[in-house]
XYZ file of C-alpha atoms in Angstrom:
721
model
C -15.660 114.991 169.273
C -18.669 116.534 168.279
C -21.741 119.439 169.393
C -25.114 118.463 169.345
C -27.955 121.516 170.132
C -31.353 121.052 170.285
C -34.462 122.791 171.993
C -31.880 124.763 174.550
C -30.201 122.068 175.453
C -26.630 120.751 174.062
C -24.362 118.217 174.206
C -20.583 118.356 173.847
C -18.329 114.776 173.742
C -14.185 115.080 173.162
C -11.538 113.691 174.600
C -9.761 114.561 178.358
C -7.745 117.477 177.656
C -4.498 118.295 179.940
C -2.464 121.324 178.666
C -0.592 118.795 176.499
C -3.574 118.183 174.492
C -4.931 121.600 174.657
C -1.579 122.798 173.346
C -1.877 120.066 170.627
C -5.567 120.857 169.460
C -4.718 124.378 169.403
C -1.480 125.502 169.198
C -0.927 127.796 170.953
C 1.779 130.818 169.606
C 4.740 131.650 171.697
C 4.754 135.314 173.751
C 6.785 136.980 170.236
C 4.272 136.068 167.515
C 1.467 137.378 170.118
C 3.109 140.703 171.135
C 4.762 144.298 168.628
C 7.301 144.966 169.115
C 8.339 147.991 170.714
C 9.345 149.875 167.086
C 5.930 148.304 166.227
C 4.541 150.237 169.230
C 6.100 153.182 168.151
C 5.286 153.822 165.013
C 1.424 153.094 166.553
C 1.283 155.108 169.042
C 2.954 158.413 167.058
C 0.790 157.261 164.154
C -1.811 160.147 162.939
C -4.960 158.761 164.155
C -7.112 162.439 161.220
C -5.804 159.964 158.492
C -7.872 157.243 158.798
C -10.985 159.151 159.514
C -10.817 162.397 157.553
C -10.805 160.740 153.723
C -14.459 159.237 154.801
C -15.949 162.603 155.895
C -19.165 163.178 154.422
C -19.670 166.447 154.048
C -23.424 166.630 153.548
C -23.795 163.579 156.580
C -22.107 166.043 158.988
C -21.090 168.970 157.703
C -23.548 170.688 158.657
C -24.170 168.901 162.843
C -19.936 169.275 163.348
C -20.909 173.276 162.105
C -23.683 173.449 164.859
C -21.924 171.967 166.684
C -18.674 173.537 166.879
C -20.216 177.207 167.381
C -21.601 175.778 169.779
C -18.847 175.097 171.786
C -16.470 177.644 170.716
C -18.876 180.630 171.992
C -18.839 178.728 174.994
C -15.241 178.798 175.252
C -14.948 182.207 175.116
C -16.107 183.210 178.561
C -15.126 179.509 180.202
C -11.328 180.770 178.997
C -11.019 183.596 180.203
C -12.914 182.705 183.144
C -10.524 179.716 184.018
C -7.192 182.163 183.528
C -8.615 183.751 186.597
C -7.787 180.751 188.082
C -4.497 179.770 187.114
C -3.369 183.701 187.758
C -3.442 184.885 184.485
C -4.014 187.472 182.429
C -7.537 186.562 180.643
C -6.508 186.723 176.686
C -3.605 183.470 177.691
C -7.250 181.399 178.945
C -7.821 182.244 175.344
C -4.456 180.743 173.540
C -5.049 177.697 175.991
C -8.469 177.072 174.220
C -7.555 177.763 170.668
C -3.646 175.383 169.871
C -4.430 172.616 171.981
C -7.499 171.484 170.351
C -5.492 172.459 167.145
C -3.261 169.853 167.930
C -5.920 167.152 169.648
C -8.025 167.443 165.741
C -4.894 165.390 164.112
C -3.824 162.951 167.164
C -6.816 162.630 169.663
C -9.408 159.072 168.670
C -12.546 160.793 170.565
C -15.100 162.632 168.690
C -16.686 164.153 171.186
C -14.502 166.120 174.387
C -14.227 168.983 174.359
C -10.016 169.706 174.351
C -9.405 173.183 175.978
C -9.166 175.333 180.199
C -10.533 173.132 182.608
C -11.322 174.356 186.189
C -9.601 171.443 188.154
C -6.506 172.354 186.087
C -6.347 176.250 186.004
C -6.579 175.628 189.834
C -4.088 173.212 190.201
C -2.076 175.274 187.457
C -3.322 178.764 189.402
C -1.252 176.664 192.662
C 1.972 176.360 190.675
C 2.221 180.296 189.592
C 1.285 182.083 192.790
C 3.874 179.597 194.695
C 6.824 180.985 192.461
C 6.132 183.373 191.412
C 3.954 185.579 194.502
C 3.354 189.162 194.104
C 5.944 189.574 197.167
C 8.346 188.817 194.568
C 6.882 192.086 192.535
C 6.745 194.752 195.162
C 7.609 198.179 192.814
C 10.956 200.279 194.543
C 10.823 203.482 195.830
C 14.747 204.298 195.888
C 15.521 201.945 198.755
C 11.629 201.352 199.822
C 9.618 198.673 198.494
C 6.269 200.890 198.747
C 3.378 199.440 200.278
C 1.484 197.224 198.101
C 2.280 198.301 194.578
C 2.996 195.193 192.779
C 4.623 195.049 189.710
C 1.970 193.428 187.715
C 2.824 193.240 184.316
C 6.808 191.380 185.614
C 4.635 189.236 187.378
C 2.065 188.535 184.855
C 4.840 188.023 183.061
C 6.955 185.114 184.913
C 3.754 183.623 185.661
C 3.128 182.988 181.996
C 6.470 181.575 182.059
C 5.938 179.299 184.909
C 2.962 177.791 184.015
C 4.056 177.689 180.411
C 6.950 175.226 181.599
C 4.713 173.571 183.781
C 2.052 172.373 180.447
C 5.073 171.096 178.226
C 7.040 168.831 181.602
C 3.315 167.427 182.190
C 2.969 167.043 178.122
C 6.302 165.174 177.852
C 5.661 163.325 180.951
C 1.660 162.721 179.043
C 3.922 161.085 175.889
C 6.266 159.110 177.095
C 3.271 157.540 179.316
C 1.781 157.092 176.208
C 4.588 155.949 174.374
C 5.351 152.929 176.538
C 1.728 151.595 176.618
C 1.084 153.673 179.640
C -2.486 153.988 179.597
C -3.657 152.497 182.187
C -2.340 154.163 184.620
C -5.632 156.233 184.341
C -7.587 153.282 185.440
C -6.340 153.756 189.194
C -7.986 157.137 188.866
C -11.600 155.853 189.587
C -14.716 157.692 188.775
C -15.721 157.681 192.241
C -11.793 159.622 193.192
C -12.432 161.786 190.464
C -15.769 162.825 190.813
C -14.957 163.837 194.408
C -11.659 165.175 193.749
C -13.319 167.775 191.489
C -16.166 167.950 193.646
C -13.635 169.448 196.703
C -11.509 171.228 193.874
C -14.637 172.602 192.520
C -14.940 173.959 196.602
C -11.392 175.510 196.274
C -11.874 177.393 193.435
C -14.918 179.129 194.687
C -13.168 180.006 198.098
C -10.313 181.476 195.074
C -12.805 183.625 194.628
C -14.577 184.731 197.330
C -11.771 187.764 197.470
C -12.996 188.700 193.948
C -16.935 188.543 195.206
C -16.214 190.387 197.719
C -13.758 192.858 197.051
C -11.520 192.141 200.475
C -7.431 191.213 200.295
C -7.176 188.445 201.892
C -3.560 186.459 203.399
C -2.833 183.598 200.776
C -1.341 180.861 202.855
C -0.206 176.940 201.210
C -0.319 173.781 202.481
C -2.143 171.900 204.245
C -5.322 173.839 205.464
C -4.732 176.648 203.162
C -8.417 176.648 202.146
C -9.791 176.375 206.244
C -7.046 179.558 206.553
C -8.228 181.130 203.759
C -11.558 181.384 203.893
C -11.913 181.742 207.872
C -9.603 185.258 206.644
C -11.894 186.130 204.232
C -14.660 185.374 206.733
C -12.732 187.992 209.089
C -12.444 190.276 206.485
C -16.880 190.761 205.414
C -16.097 193.954 207.342
C -14.571 195.314 204.690
C -16.538 194.082 201.535
C -16.686 196.268 198.946
C -20.055 196.577 198.258
C -20.491 198.146 194.343
C -18.108 194.704 193.465
C -20.661 192.762 195.603
C -23.440 193.519 193.888
C -22.017 193.145 190.308
C -21.441 190.174 191.348
C -24.175 188.924 192.941
C -26.402 190.223 189.018
C -23.556 188.261 187.596
C -24.804 185.318 188.953
C -28.278 185.568 189.141
C -28.545 186.412 185.286
C -26.148 184.036 184.251
C -28.479 181.224 186.202
C -31.508 182.764 184.866
C -30.135 183.136 181.163
C -28.472 178.903 182.210
C -32.523 177.989 183.101
C -33.786 179.814 180.469
C -30.965 177.831 177.652
C -32.075 174.062 179.015
C -35.365 175.299 178.305
C -35.702 176.524 175.372
C -32.290 173.761 173.838
C -35.309 171.425 171.623
C -36.082 175.432 170.053
C -32.869 176.275 169.650
C -29.476 175.651 167.639
C -26.840 177.480 169.401
C -27.193 178.018 173.035
C -26.894 181.912 173.898
C -24.405 183.093 174.340
C -24.662 184.919 177.468
C -21.276 184.508 179.672
C -20.501 187.610 176.542
C -23.310 189.334 177.572
C -21.941 189.887 181.270
C -17.982 190.124 180.683
C -15.432 193.182 180.981
C -12.487 192.172 183.114
C -10.332 189.121 184.706
C -7.287 188.355 186.688
C -7.574 185.207 189.410
C -5.498 182.643 192.227
C -4.936 179.605 193.264
C -3.862 175.630 194.332
C -0.416 173.600 194.396
C 0.070 171.523 191.575
C 2.800 170.010 189.403
C 3.639 168.477 185.745
C 3.322 164.929 187.118
C -0.575 165.737 189.311
C -1.398 167.861 186.216
C -0.345 164.971 183.858
C -2.118 162.654 185.445
C -5.233 164.044 186.255
C -5.611 166.214 183.086
C -5.659 162.448 181.880
C -8.408 160.585 183.453
C -10.379 163.399 183.429
C -10.226 163.019 179.670
C -10.271 159.186 179.209
C -13.605 158.878 181.260
C -15.044 160.658 179.023
C -14.142 159.348 175.496
C -14.954 156.166 177.030
C -18.693 157.490 178.229
C -19.320 158.822 174.580
C -17.869 155.626 172.408
C -19.704 153.815 174.805
C -23.045 155.352 174.354
C -22.031 155.802 170.196
C -20.177 152.707 169.225
C -16.783 153.419 168.798
C -13.893 153.136 170.454
C -10.840 155.683 172.262
C -7.320 154.534 171.974
C -6.508 155.227 176.136
C -2.594 155.166 174.540
C -3.353 157.212 171.890
C -6.028 159.389 173.855
C -2.638 159.843 176.003
C -0.008 161.010 172.787
C -2.612 163.244 171.764
C -3.606 164.960 175.114
C 0.153 164.934 175.406
C 1.320 166.249 172.252
C -1.856 169.305 172.523
C -0.047 170.468 176.366
C 3.425 169.858 174.948
C 3.150 172.161 171.592
C 0.353 174.378 173.392
C 3.337 175.224 176.481
C 5.436 176.512 173.385
C 2.042 179.154 172.549
C 2.261 180.217 175.664
C -0.804 178.003 176.738
C -1.381 176.402 180.308
C -2.262 173.346 180.877
C -5.449 171.609 179.050
C -7.955 168.407 179.293
C -11.529 167.857 178.050
C -14.405 169.929 180.050
C -16.927 168.175 180.720
C -19.383 171.146 179.757
C -18.680 171.643 176.440
C -18.342 167.612 175.562
C -21.873 167.811 176.420
C -22.492 170.472 174.849
C -20.887 169.464 171.603
C -22.693 165.999 171.961
C -26.489 167.347 172.322
C -25.807 169.672 169.680
C -25.175 166.131 167.339
C -21.743 166.430 166.808
C -20.646 163.530 165.264
C -16.462 163.449 164.743
C -13.519 166.491 165.959
C -14.164 168.471 163.208
C -16.757 169.919 165.334
C -13.746 171.381 167.161
C -11.742 172.897 164.412
C -14.812 175.765 164.023
C -14.704 175.958 167.744
C -10.993 177.044 167.338
C -11.917 179.300 164.169
C -14.299 181.464 166.337
C -11.732 181.378 169.530
C -8.797 182.610 166.795
C -11.592 185.165 165.101
C -11.950 186.760 168.799
C -8.076 186.753 169.586
C -7.385 188.346 166.469
C -10.497 191.168 166.199
C -11.604 191.305 169.975
C -8.710 190.788 172.046
C -7.733 194.315 173.301
C -11.382 194.473 174.284
C -10.429 192.063 176.315
C -7.378 193.547 178.024
C -9.178 194.805 181.342
C -12.402 193.027 182.254
C -13.802 193.040 185.881
C -12.956 190.316 187.764
C -15.738 190.610 190.088
C -17.771 189.624 186.733
C -15.385 186.186 185.301
C -15.536 185.254 188.768
C -19.375 184.855 188.967
C -18.962 182.969 185.431
C -16.589 180.824 187.513
C -19.113 179.715 190.592
C -22.072 179.390 188.158
C -19.901 176.830 185.938
C -19.222 175.059 188.931
C -22.709 173.843 189.616
C -22.915 171.396 188.287
C -19.543 169.188 189.799
C -22.015 170.284 193.394
C -23.936 168.325 191.536
C -21.964 165.457 192.742
C -22.861 165.454 196.322
C -25.257 163.504 195.332
C -23.197 160.474 194.618
C -22.699 160.382 198.569
C -25.970 158.534 199.138
C -25.866 156.646 196.166
C -23.296 155.174 197.079
C -24.073 154.531 200.222
C -26.641 152.065 198.589
C -24.534 150.668 195.761
C -20.707 150.214 197.704
C -19.493 151.164 200.883
C -15.818 151.071 199.262
C -15.911 153.218 196.447
C -18.485 155.333 199.230
C -15.180 155.253 201.154
C -12.728 156.146 198.633
C -15.184 158.803 197.676
C -15.540 160.478 201.505
C -11.528 160.135 201.703
C -11.007 161.355 198.659
C -12.548 165.486 199.157
C -11.381 165.324 202.312
C -7.557 165.006 201.838
C -8.425 167.038 198.940
C -10.619 168.962 200.601
C -7.605 169.349 203.867
C -4.252 168.646 202.025
C -4.651 170.904 198.868
C -5.029 169.242 195.024
C -1.886 168.011 195.226
C -1.073 165.794 198.564
C -4.699 165.057 199.014
C -4.757 163.776 194.696
C -1.634 161.222 196.523
C -3.713 160.792 199.120
C -6.177 159.698 197.159
C -4.780 157.665 194.682
C -2.572 155.735 197.848
C -6.361 155.225 199.237
C -7.743 153.808 195.641
C -4.585 151.645 195.050
C -4.791 150.378 198.798
C -8.856 149.063 198.884
C -7.645 147.065 195.781
C -4.679 145.490 197.648
C -7.154 144.997 201.053
C -9.579 143.077 198.385
C -7.429 140.960 196.425
C -5.286 140.141 199.557
C -8.626 138.829 201.457
C -10.461 136.958 198.298
C -13.335 135.021 199.140
C -12.035 130.996 199.219
C -14.538 128.624 198.038
C -14.433 125.254 198.101
C -17.044 124.125 195.131
C -19.382 121.484 194.113
C -21.305 120.474 190.429
C -25.226 121.417 189.915
C -26.569 117.844 189.346
C -26.478 116.315 185.082
C -23.741 119.427 184.001
C -19.964 120.728 183.582
C -21.008 123.700 185.861
C -19.566 123.536 189.778
C -20.250 126.230 192.393
C -19.789 127.348 195.974
C -21.339 124.362 198.183
C -22.253 127.077 200.951
C -24.220 129.984 198.468
C -25.785 127.204 196.379
C -28.012 124.654 197.516
C -28.665 122.322 194.917
C -24.890 121.743 194.534
C -23.289 118.613 195.185
C -19.615 117.815 196.861
C -17.742 115.124 194.288
C -17.021 111.952 196.811
C -13.054 111.980 197.335
C -12.561 115.188 195.470
C -12.137 118.995 196.845
C -12.036 121.531 193.972
C -10.627 125.110 195.492
C -11.226 128.358 194.374
C -9.991 131.652 195.249
C -12.235 134.700 193.874
C -8.710 136.815 192.604
C -5.366 135.863 191.842
C -3.058 134.214 193.741
C 0.438 136.238 194.068
C 3.308 137.782 197.097
C 0.461 139.332 199.533
C -1.864 135.851 199.576
C -0.110 133.461 198.575
C -0.246 132.233 202.438
C -3.491 132.492 203.011
C -4.261 130.286 199.835
C -1.948 127.594 201.649
C -4.104 128.058 205.011
C -7.876 128.578 203.255
C -6.756 125.051 201.171
C -6.098 123.422 204.322
C -8.756 124.613 206.006
C -11.876 124.003 203.308
C -10.040 120.444 203.085
C -9.957 120.069 206.240
C -6.524 117.983 206.079
C -3.914 119.088 208.444
C -1.335 118.760 206.197
C 1.208 119.610 209.027
C -0.413 117.493 211.751
C -0.881 114.464 209.227
C 2.500 114.397 207.683
C 4.033 114.737 211.340
C 1.213 111.509 212.391
C 2.074 109.673 209.015
C 5.539 109.386 209.548
C 5.603 108.854 213.260
C 3.829 105.590 211.886
C 6.188 104.811 209.486
C 9.323 104.586 212.892
C 7.403 102.761 214.962
C 6.229 100.139 211.662
C 9.832 100.151 211.171
C 10.383 99.146 215.026
C 8.197 96.431 214.756
C 9.273 94.927 211.464
C 12.854 94.823 212.451
C 11.661 93.019 216.300
C 9.256 90.123 213.449
C 12.697 90.456 211.777
C 14.279 89.271 214.836
C 11.516 87.170 216.099
C 11.766 85.788 212.708
C 15.555 84.328 212.942
C 15.345 83.154 216.475
C 12.060 81.388 215.550
C 14.787 79.665 212.833
C 17.082 78.805 215.011
C 14.329 77.389 217.503
C 13.573 75.282 213.148
C 17.081 74.607 213.702
C 17.241 73.022 216.845
C 14.331 70.966 216.698
C 15.812 69.548 213.403
C 18.707 68.575 215.462
C 16.702 67.035 219.314
C 14.244 65.149 217.254
C 17.199 62.913 216.624
C 17.409 62.941 220.611
C 14.113 63.351 222.478
C 11.040 62.304 222.351
C 6.921 64.232 222.995
C 5.672 62.228 226.405
C 2.197 61.423 226.249
C 1.414 65.296 227.528
C 2.879 66.363 224.421
C 6.338 67.648 225.631
C 10.043 67.247 225.443
C 11.498 63.967 227.597
C 15.462 62.269 227.015
C 15.348 59.851 224.596
C 19.148 58.796 224.190
C 22.049 60.294 225.172
C 23.941 63.017 224.531
C 21.248 65.030 223.315
C 19.952 68.399 225.209
C 17.787 69.076 227.998
C 15.264 68.489 226.122
C 12.604 69.211 228.866
C 13.962 72.799 228.676
C 12.257 73.390 224.846
C 8.714 73.028 226.455
C 5.397 71.350 224.388
C 5.333 71.182 221.455
C 2.273 73.550 220.362
C 3.993 76.849 221.923
C 7.876 76.382 220.192
C 6.043 75.754 216.434
C 3.133 78.858 217.559
C 6.087 81.147 218.514
C 6.686 83.217 215.481
C 2.741 83.493 214.290
C 1.809 84.749 217.117
C 4.293 87.841 217.292
C 3.108 88.133 213.242
C -0.403 88.312 214.660
C 0.462 90.324 217.637
C 1.852 92.915 214.504
C -0.703 93.124 212.204
C -3.363 94.625 214.828
C -1.000 96.794 215.863
C -0.990 97.874 212.742
C -4.998 97.596 211.455
C -5.341 100.100 215.274
C -2.507 102.506 213.334
C -4.579 102.788 210.240
C -7.849 103.524 211.973
C -6.499 106.451 214.110
C -8.527 109.642 214.385
C -7.120 112.717 212.876
C -10.142 113.930 211.375
C -10.201 113.744 207.070
C -8.034 111.200 205.494
C -7.307 109.863 202.340
C -10.596 107.590 202.700
C -12.369 110.877 202.635
C -10.416 112.945 199.587
C -8.122 111.071 197.008
C -7.520 113.960 194.766
C -7.643 118.023 195.178
C -8.977 120.103 192.488
C -7.443 123.951 191.883
C -9.647 126.316 190.160
C -7.531 128.657 188.795
C -9.166 130.486 186.235
C -9.789 134.138 188.320
C -5.800 133.935 187.722
C -4.963 136.333 185.350
C -1.232 135.863 186.408
C 1.306 133.811 188.407
C 4.856 135.638 190.196
C 6.989 133.495 192.116
C 5.396 133.181 195.273
C 2.914 131.765 194.176
C 4.918 129.199 191.867
C 6.484 128.119 195.056
C 3.350 128.113 197.296
C 1.544 125.936 194.504
C 4.682 123.511 194.523
C 4.576 123.480 198.783
C 0.932 122.370 197.359
C 1.787 119.611 195.641
C 4.900 118.126 197.469
C 2.917 118.016 200.805
C -0.006 116.842 200.213
C 1.768 113.834 198.046
C 3.139 112.746 201.363
C -0.107 111.921 202.069
C -1.219 110.193 198.828
C -3.594 112.945 197.963
C -3.823 113.783 194.018
C -2.947 117.423 193.357
C -4.215 118.991 189.600
C -5.126 122.471 188.609
C -7.476 123.393 185.850
C -8.570 126.847 183.773
C -5.722 128.012 183.284
C -5.180 130.956 180.940
C -2.713 130.872 178.680
C -0.667 133.486 180.267
C -0.661 132.201 183.553
C 0.657 128.785 181.977
C 3.598 130.948 179.967
C 4.544 132.293 183.990
C 4.498 128.595 185.608
C 7.067 127.447 182.435
C 9.272 130.076 183.046
C 9.211 130.187 186.692
C 10.813 126.458 186.190
C 6.594 124.818 188.095
C 6.908 122.139 185.952
C 9.427 118.961 186.588
C 9.796 115.204 185.770
C 7.206 114.239 188.351
C 4.966 117.605 188.230
C 4.210 117.984 184.052
C 1.728 119.520 182.145
C -0.820 116.099 182.203
C -1.956 117.926 185.890
C -3.416 120.804 184.455
C -7.032 120.435 182.713
C -8.901 122.305 180.606
C -11.752 122.856 182.623
C -12.384 121.829 186.345
C -14.418 119.130 185.061
C -11.605 117.408 182.668
C -10.027 117.637 186.339
C -12.909 115.519 188.075
C -13.641 113.043 185.376
C -9.928 112.377 185.411
C -10.257 112.200 188.910
C -12.340 109.814 189.189
C -11.857 107.615 186.455
C -8.052 107.640 187.745
C -8.656 107.388 191.527
C -12.309 106.398 192.230
C -14.092 106.935 195.812
C -12.843 103.930 197.974
C -13.842 102.715 201.219
C -14.326 105.296 203.526
C -14.428 105.641 207.005
C -17.490 103.684 208.416
C -20.286 106.998 210.073
C -19.163 109.387 208.177
C -21.417 110.638 205.362
C -20.734 112.398 201.644
C -23.791 113.399 200.039
C -23.040 111.770 195.986
C -23.215 114.139 193.051
C -26.364 112.932 191.555
C -25.413 112.499 187.841
C -21.803 112.367 187.347
C -19.620 108.718 188.576
C -16.613 107.913 187.357
C -15.577 108.048 183.495
C -15.227 105.530 181.397
C -12.446 105.455 179.040
C -10.720 108.645 178.384
C -13.180 110.537 176.844
C -16.209 112.593 178.849
C -19.456 114.119 178.187
C -20.921 117.765 179.271
């Protein structure tokens, strides 16, 4: 074996390798050697990443960037924490708690260096749906004797119970995240694709806006829940616009105008300002809020999906790795621990994370700095935030959701790039708008999974040809420069073979190969039966001929031939010689029956059924796209080997991953007749073997097969690329 490289070309010479040969050379490890045990997984999941990077922390290199970044994010935490607590229907101070404790926990367990853990609009809305559903105002009306005072709500008792509901939901959601992380279920976030998450957050922003309208206009609409509650709420708010409280509307309008102008100024001056101007803090002075349905599992999944997508984005940009399972554990512990300190569900915030990254943050130390700022605010300025104007906080929510509404620009981009992703985006948005966040999320995930299933269930099936002079094979329908290999059909599916598409795989193979196996097997068996009948007739004829020959021997002593070559009486006691006919007739009878049988068999072999074994003698199944094989697929492969063997066509597999080979072994696929010698390392190895094992023979007249330039029957057992 050897490889030669020169002037942009390479030449490889090695033995042809089937699976047995590969295992002998590569020495494939067993499963237990390549996969850690459960105890090792749990140990890894409960590790402290801070112990890895903190001892290597350079104060001179990272200290000042992290300090500036932490101050910037801490300033944003204060108004966002208080405003988003309004979305969660909780007092503003609990938004500050939520900005403090989870960030401290994430410092020890998180692996992302740039995301900011704390309150986020989408999760706040979902928590608000839970608190308002389980602790509605109607349950806390103040009793006046035996009557309930109309419109009088015991706000203190209501808020206390809502805090308990939010904390319990957060602890439960955190525990779910921890368990999923411990069992290495971090990949669950991948099922929430980017289009789904962006559409979901865009629709959630619309829910947040509708929830704030009552504070913007100073009206009191009815509370609706369930599907279409957004529409009902919007209609009710519009019907109350005539009762708008003008001072509240003026305060809201002035606050939004000031905030938008200040944010644009911040963007303009950001290259010159080490820390953004805390405009939200200048406008605050009161809070409380409402809206949206959700449960602990939905909070766990959505929060993780948002956090891991942001974390991986920053990790890719700055060249480090984010562990998805460790992130799930870290986020779960942040929620579970935070819940015991009366925090509600957290995840990374897009706006704060972008500020942390853009202001030069290098490590999780920036999160500690921001948490210190929040802590000082709670200890020293907490009483100032007891009574804050809800109109101003609603304006803060409006302005901070601006980035999410910009995501509507995804629609034309997805229309140009990927129609399926556009369908996921639109279905997610519509479902979330109409069915609320919990049902909308469920419907969106189901639809996204269906798109994956349909794409794997209906893959592209191809017959491959060779690029002349190379070991490369491409689809003959989409590449003009490839050539068919005479006598060999190379078949490939664009996705893995499993229970949902196994039957389609078999049907596509029959169609692409041009061999109708069922008809050919029936035809072959019928002709075999005919041949057996002919053989029996020939045998009977031979027996009669033998009897005649015996008769000839016995009559030769008593009969003689005349001038016409016919038998005549010679001696007394002999049989009727004239009845025997002529000598030539008697001798040729047996040979003529044999000639008739030969002609019949020749006509049978030239019967027309399209392609036959002179067209295709070998089939190579390219399984390089398969990442697993289930029991249904194994049964399908068995039937392929069995059925094609019935019509004398050899079947081989190529390009199987080690995991697929393990599945075949465990599934009992390999037998005495189908061994690992039917499985080759590459398509080219299989083709060379087929050409050497069964070179192209005479083909049916009139059918032309394009020759494959640059390849011929392999010599010996060695191949060259």
